[in-house]
mmCIF file of C-alpha atoms and ligand atoms in Angstrom:
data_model
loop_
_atom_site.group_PDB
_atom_site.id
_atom_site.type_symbol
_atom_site.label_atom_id
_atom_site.label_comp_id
_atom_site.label_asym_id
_atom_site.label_seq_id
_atom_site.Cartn_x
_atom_site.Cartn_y
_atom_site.Cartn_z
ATOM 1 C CA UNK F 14 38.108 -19.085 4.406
ATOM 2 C CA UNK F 15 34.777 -20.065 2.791
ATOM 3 C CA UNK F 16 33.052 -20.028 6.007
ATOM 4 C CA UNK F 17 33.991 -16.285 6.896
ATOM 5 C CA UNK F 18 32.897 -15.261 3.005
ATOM 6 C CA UNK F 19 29.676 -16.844 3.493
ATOM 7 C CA UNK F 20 29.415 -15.227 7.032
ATOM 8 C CA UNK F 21 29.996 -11.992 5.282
ATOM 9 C CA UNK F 22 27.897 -12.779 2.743
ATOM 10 C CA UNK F 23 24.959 -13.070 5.249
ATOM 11 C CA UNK F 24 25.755 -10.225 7.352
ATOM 12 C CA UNK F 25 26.074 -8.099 4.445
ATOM 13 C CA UNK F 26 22.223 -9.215 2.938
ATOM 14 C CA UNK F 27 21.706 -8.496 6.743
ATOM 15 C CA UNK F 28 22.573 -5.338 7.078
ATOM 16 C CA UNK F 29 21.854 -4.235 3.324
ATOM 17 C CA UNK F 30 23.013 -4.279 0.049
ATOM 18 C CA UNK F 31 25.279 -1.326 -0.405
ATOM 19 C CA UNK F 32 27.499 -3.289 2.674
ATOM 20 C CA UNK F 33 27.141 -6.178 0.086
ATOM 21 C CA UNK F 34 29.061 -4.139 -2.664
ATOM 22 C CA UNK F 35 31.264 -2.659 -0.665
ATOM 23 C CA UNK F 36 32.687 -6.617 0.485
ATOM 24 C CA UNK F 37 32.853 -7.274 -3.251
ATOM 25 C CA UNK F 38 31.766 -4.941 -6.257
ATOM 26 C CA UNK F 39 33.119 -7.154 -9.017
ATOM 27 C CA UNK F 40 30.055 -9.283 -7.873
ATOM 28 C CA UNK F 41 27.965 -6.787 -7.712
ATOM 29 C CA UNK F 42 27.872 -5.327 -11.025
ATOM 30 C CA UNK F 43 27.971 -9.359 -12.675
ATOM 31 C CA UNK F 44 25.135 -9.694 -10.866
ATOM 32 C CA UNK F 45 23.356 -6.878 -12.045
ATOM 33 C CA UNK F 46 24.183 -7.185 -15.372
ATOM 34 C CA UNK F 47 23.083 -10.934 -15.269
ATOM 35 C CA UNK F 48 20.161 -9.742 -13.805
ATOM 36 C CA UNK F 49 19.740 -7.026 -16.735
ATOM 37 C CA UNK F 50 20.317 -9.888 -19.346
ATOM 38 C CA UNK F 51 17.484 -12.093 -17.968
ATOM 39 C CA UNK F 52 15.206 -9.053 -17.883
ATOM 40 C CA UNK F 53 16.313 -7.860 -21.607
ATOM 41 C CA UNK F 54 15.059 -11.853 -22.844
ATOM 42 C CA UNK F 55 11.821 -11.446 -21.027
ATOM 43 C CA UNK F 56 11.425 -8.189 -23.043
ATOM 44 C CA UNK F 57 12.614 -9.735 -26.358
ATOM 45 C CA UNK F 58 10.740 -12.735 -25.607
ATOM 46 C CA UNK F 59 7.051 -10.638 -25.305
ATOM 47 C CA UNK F 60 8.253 -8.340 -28.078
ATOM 48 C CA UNK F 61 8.626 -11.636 -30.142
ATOM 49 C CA UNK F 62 4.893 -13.322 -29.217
ATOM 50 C CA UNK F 63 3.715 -10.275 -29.774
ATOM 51 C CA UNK F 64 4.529 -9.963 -33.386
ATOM 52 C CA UNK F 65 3.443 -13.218 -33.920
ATOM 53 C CA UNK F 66 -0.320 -13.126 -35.794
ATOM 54 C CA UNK F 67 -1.567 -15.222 -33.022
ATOM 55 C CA UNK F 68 0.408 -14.523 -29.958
ATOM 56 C CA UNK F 69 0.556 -17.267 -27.361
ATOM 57 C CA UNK F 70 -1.519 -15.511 -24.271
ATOM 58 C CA UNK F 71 0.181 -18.261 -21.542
ATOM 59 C CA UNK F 72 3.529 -17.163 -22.911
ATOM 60 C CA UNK F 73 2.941 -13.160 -22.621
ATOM 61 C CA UNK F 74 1.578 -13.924 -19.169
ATOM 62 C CA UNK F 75 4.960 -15.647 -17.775
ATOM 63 C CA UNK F 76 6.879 -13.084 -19.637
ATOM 64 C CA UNK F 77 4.814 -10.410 -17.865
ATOM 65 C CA UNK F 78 4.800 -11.749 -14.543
ATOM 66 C CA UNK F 79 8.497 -12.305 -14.728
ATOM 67 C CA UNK F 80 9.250 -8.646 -15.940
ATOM 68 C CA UNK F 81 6.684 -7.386 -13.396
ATOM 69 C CA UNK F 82 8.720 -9.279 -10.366
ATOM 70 C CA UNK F 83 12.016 -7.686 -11.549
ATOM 71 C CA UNK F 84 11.462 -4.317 -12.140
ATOM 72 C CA UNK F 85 10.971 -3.275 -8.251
ATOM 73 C CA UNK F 86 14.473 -5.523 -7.554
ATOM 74 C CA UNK F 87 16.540 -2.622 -9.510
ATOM 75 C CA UNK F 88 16.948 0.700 -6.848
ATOM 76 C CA UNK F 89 18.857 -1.865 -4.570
ATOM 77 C CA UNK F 90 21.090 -2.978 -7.490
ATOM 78 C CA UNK F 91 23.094 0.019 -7.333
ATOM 79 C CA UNK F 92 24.477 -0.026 -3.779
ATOM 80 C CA UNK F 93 27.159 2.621 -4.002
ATOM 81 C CA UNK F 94 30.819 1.833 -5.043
ATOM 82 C CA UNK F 95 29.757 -0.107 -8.074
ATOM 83 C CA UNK F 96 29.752 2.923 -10.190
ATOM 84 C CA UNK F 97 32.625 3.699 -12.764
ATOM 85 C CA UNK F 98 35.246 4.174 -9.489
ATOM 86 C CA UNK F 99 34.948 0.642 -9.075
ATOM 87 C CA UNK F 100 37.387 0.095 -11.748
ATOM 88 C CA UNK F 101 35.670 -2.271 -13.897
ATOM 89 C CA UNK F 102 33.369 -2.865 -16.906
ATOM 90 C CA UNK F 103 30.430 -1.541 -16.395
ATOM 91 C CA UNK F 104 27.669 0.982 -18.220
ATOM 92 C CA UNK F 105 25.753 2.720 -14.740
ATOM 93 C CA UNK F 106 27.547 6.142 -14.844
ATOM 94 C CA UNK F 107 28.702 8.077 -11.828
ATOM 95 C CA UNK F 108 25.020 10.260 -12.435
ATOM 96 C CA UNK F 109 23.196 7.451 -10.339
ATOM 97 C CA UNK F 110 24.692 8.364 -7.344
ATOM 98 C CA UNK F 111 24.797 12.124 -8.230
ATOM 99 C CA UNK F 112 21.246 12.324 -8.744
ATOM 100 C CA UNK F 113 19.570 9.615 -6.904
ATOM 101 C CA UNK F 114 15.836 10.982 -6.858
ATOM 102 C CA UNK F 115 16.063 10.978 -10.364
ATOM 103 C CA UNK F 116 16.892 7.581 -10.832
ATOM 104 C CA UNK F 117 15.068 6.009 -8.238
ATOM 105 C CA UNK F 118 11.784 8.218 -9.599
ATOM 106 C CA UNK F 119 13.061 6.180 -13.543
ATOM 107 C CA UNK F 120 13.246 2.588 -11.882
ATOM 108 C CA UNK F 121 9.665 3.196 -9.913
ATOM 109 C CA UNK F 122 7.977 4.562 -13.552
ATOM 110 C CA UNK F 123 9.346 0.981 -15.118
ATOM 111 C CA UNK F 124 8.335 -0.562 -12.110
ATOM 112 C CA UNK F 125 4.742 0.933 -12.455
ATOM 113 C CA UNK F 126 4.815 0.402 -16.320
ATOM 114 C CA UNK F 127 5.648 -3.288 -16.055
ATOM 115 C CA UNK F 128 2.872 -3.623 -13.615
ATOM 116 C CA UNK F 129 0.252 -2.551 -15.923
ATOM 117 C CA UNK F 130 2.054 -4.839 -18.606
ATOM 118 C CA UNK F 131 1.241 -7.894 -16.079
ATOM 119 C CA UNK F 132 -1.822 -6.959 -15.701
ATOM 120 C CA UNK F 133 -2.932 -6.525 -19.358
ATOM 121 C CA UNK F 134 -1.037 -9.775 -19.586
ATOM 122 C CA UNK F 135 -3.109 -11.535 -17.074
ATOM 123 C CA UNK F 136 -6.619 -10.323 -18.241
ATOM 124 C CA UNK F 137 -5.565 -11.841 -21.508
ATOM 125 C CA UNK F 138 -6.384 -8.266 -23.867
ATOM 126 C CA UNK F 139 -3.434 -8.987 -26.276
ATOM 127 C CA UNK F 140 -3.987 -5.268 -27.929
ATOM 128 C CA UNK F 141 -3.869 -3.988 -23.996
ATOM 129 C CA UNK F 142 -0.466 -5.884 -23.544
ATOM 130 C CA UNK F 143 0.994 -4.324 -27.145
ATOM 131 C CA UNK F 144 -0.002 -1.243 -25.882
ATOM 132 C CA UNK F 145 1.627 -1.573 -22.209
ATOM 133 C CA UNK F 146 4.929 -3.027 -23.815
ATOM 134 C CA UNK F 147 5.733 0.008 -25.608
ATOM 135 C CA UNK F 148 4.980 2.026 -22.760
ATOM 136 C CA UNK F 149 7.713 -0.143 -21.388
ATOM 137 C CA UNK F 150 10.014 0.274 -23.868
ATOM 138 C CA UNK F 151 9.795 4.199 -23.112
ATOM 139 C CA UNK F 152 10.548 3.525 -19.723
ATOM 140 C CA UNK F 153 13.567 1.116 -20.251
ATOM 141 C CA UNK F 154 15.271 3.985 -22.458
ATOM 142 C CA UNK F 155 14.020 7.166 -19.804
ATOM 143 C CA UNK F 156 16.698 5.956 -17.926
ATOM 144 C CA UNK F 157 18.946 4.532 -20.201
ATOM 145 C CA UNK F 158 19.484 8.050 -22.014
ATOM 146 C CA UNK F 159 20.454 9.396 -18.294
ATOM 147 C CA UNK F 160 22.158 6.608 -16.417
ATOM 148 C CA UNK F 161 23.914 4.170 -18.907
ATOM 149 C CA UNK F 162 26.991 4.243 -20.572
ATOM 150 C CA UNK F 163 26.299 3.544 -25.119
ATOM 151 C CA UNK F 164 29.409 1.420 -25.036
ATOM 152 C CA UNK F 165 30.948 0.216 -21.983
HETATM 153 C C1 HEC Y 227 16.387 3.015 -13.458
HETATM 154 C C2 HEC Y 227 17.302 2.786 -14.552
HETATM 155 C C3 HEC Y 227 17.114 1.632 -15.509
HETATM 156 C C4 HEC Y 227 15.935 1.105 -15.962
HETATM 157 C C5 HEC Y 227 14.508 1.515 -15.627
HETATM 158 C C6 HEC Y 227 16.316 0.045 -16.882
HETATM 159 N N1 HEC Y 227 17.673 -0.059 -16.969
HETATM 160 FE FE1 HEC Y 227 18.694 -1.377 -18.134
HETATM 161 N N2 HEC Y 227 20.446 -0.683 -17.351
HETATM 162 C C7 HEC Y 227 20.579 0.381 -16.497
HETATM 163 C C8 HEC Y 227 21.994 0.582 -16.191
HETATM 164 C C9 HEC Y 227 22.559 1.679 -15.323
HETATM 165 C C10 HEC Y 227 22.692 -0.440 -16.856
HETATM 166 C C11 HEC Y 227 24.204 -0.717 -16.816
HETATM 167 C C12 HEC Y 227 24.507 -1.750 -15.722
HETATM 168 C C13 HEC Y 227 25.965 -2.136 -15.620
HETATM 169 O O1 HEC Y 227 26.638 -2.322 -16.681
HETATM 170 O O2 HEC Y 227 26.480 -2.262 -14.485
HETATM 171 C C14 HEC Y 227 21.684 -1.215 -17.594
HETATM 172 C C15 HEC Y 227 21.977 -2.304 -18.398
HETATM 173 C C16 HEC Y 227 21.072 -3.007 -19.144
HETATM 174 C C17 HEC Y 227 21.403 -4.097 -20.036
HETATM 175 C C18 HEC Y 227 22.805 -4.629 -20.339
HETATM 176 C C19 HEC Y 227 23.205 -5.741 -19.393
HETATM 177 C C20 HEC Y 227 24.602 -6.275 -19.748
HETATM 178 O O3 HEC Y 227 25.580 -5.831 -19.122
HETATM 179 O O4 HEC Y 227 24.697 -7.080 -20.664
HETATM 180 C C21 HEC Y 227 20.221 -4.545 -20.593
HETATM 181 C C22 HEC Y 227 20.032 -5.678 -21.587
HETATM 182 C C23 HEC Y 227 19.165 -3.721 -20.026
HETATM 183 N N3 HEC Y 227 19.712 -2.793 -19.151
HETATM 184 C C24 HEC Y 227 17.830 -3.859 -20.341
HETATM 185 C C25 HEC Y 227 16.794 -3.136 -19.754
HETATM 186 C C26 HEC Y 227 15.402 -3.305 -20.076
HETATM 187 C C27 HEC Y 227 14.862 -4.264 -21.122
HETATM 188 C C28 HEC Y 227 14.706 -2.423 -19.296
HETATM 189 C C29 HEC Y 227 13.227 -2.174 -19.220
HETATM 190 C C30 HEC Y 227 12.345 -3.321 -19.171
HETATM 191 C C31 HEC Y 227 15.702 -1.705 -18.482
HETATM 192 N N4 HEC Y 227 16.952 -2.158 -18.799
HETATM 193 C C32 HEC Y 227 15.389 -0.735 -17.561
HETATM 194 C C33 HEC Y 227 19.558 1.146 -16.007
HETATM 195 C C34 HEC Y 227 18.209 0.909 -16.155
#
């Protein structure tokens, strides 16, 4: 039995994600939102250096860096089926998957806004990294507004 659900497991990151979630959506959306969790405490955790008087410049890098190699993961977080049909507790709402140029087009501007956070981050320009974080911030809740369910 555990040898077939790894098998499937494999052929399913084989042949993509959304044959992943199909196999078993109750993953798929703990995954995700474990996967939203650790990205919300890099956020908090740069949002808290940065109100520091002396921010740490090490620590806004790893938060940066770690933010920066999330945000492009997102798009295939959302295989189809893991939407509010699915049954279970979860905030993406059924407009994902209605309008999907729309919400890829809101994951690549994060994705683009936490690159220029890393790379303020990495040059070390702590007023350039306050700057890029709230650009962030918009970008988090452009496609919150849209695509998530308030309570859920
Ligand atoms: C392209 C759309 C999109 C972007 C961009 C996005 N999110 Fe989300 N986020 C969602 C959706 C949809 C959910 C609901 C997921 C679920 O419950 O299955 C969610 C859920 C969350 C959660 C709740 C996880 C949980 O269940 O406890 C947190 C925290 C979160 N997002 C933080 C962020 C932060 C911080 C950013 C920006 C750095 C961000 N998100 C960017 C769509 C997005």
């Amino acid at each position: 039995m555990k040898r077939v659900y790894v098998l499937a497991a494999v052929l399913a990151v084989a042949i993509g994600s959304s044959a992943a979630m199909a196999l078993d959506a109750p993953a798929a959306i703990k995954d995700r939102q474990d996967f939203y969790k650790d990205l919300g405490k890099s956020v908090k955790g740069l949002g808290e250096e940065l109100k520091s008087s002396s921010p740490n410049v090490a620590e806004l890098k790893k938060f940066a860096a770690a933010i920066d190699a999330s945000a492009p993961k997102i798009p295939a977080l959302f295989p189809a089926g893991t939407g509010p049909e699915a049954g279970i507790k979860t905030g993406a709402k059924a407009e994902i998957w209605q309008k999907p140029d729309e919400f890829k087009k809101d994951a690549a501007d994060m994705a683009a806004a936490a690159h220029a956070l890393n790379v303020a981050a990495q040059s070390g320009d702590v007023a350039a990294v306050k700057d890029a974080a709230g650009k962030l911030g918009e970008a988090c809740k452009a496609c919150h507004q849209t695509f998530r369910e308030k309570e859920h």
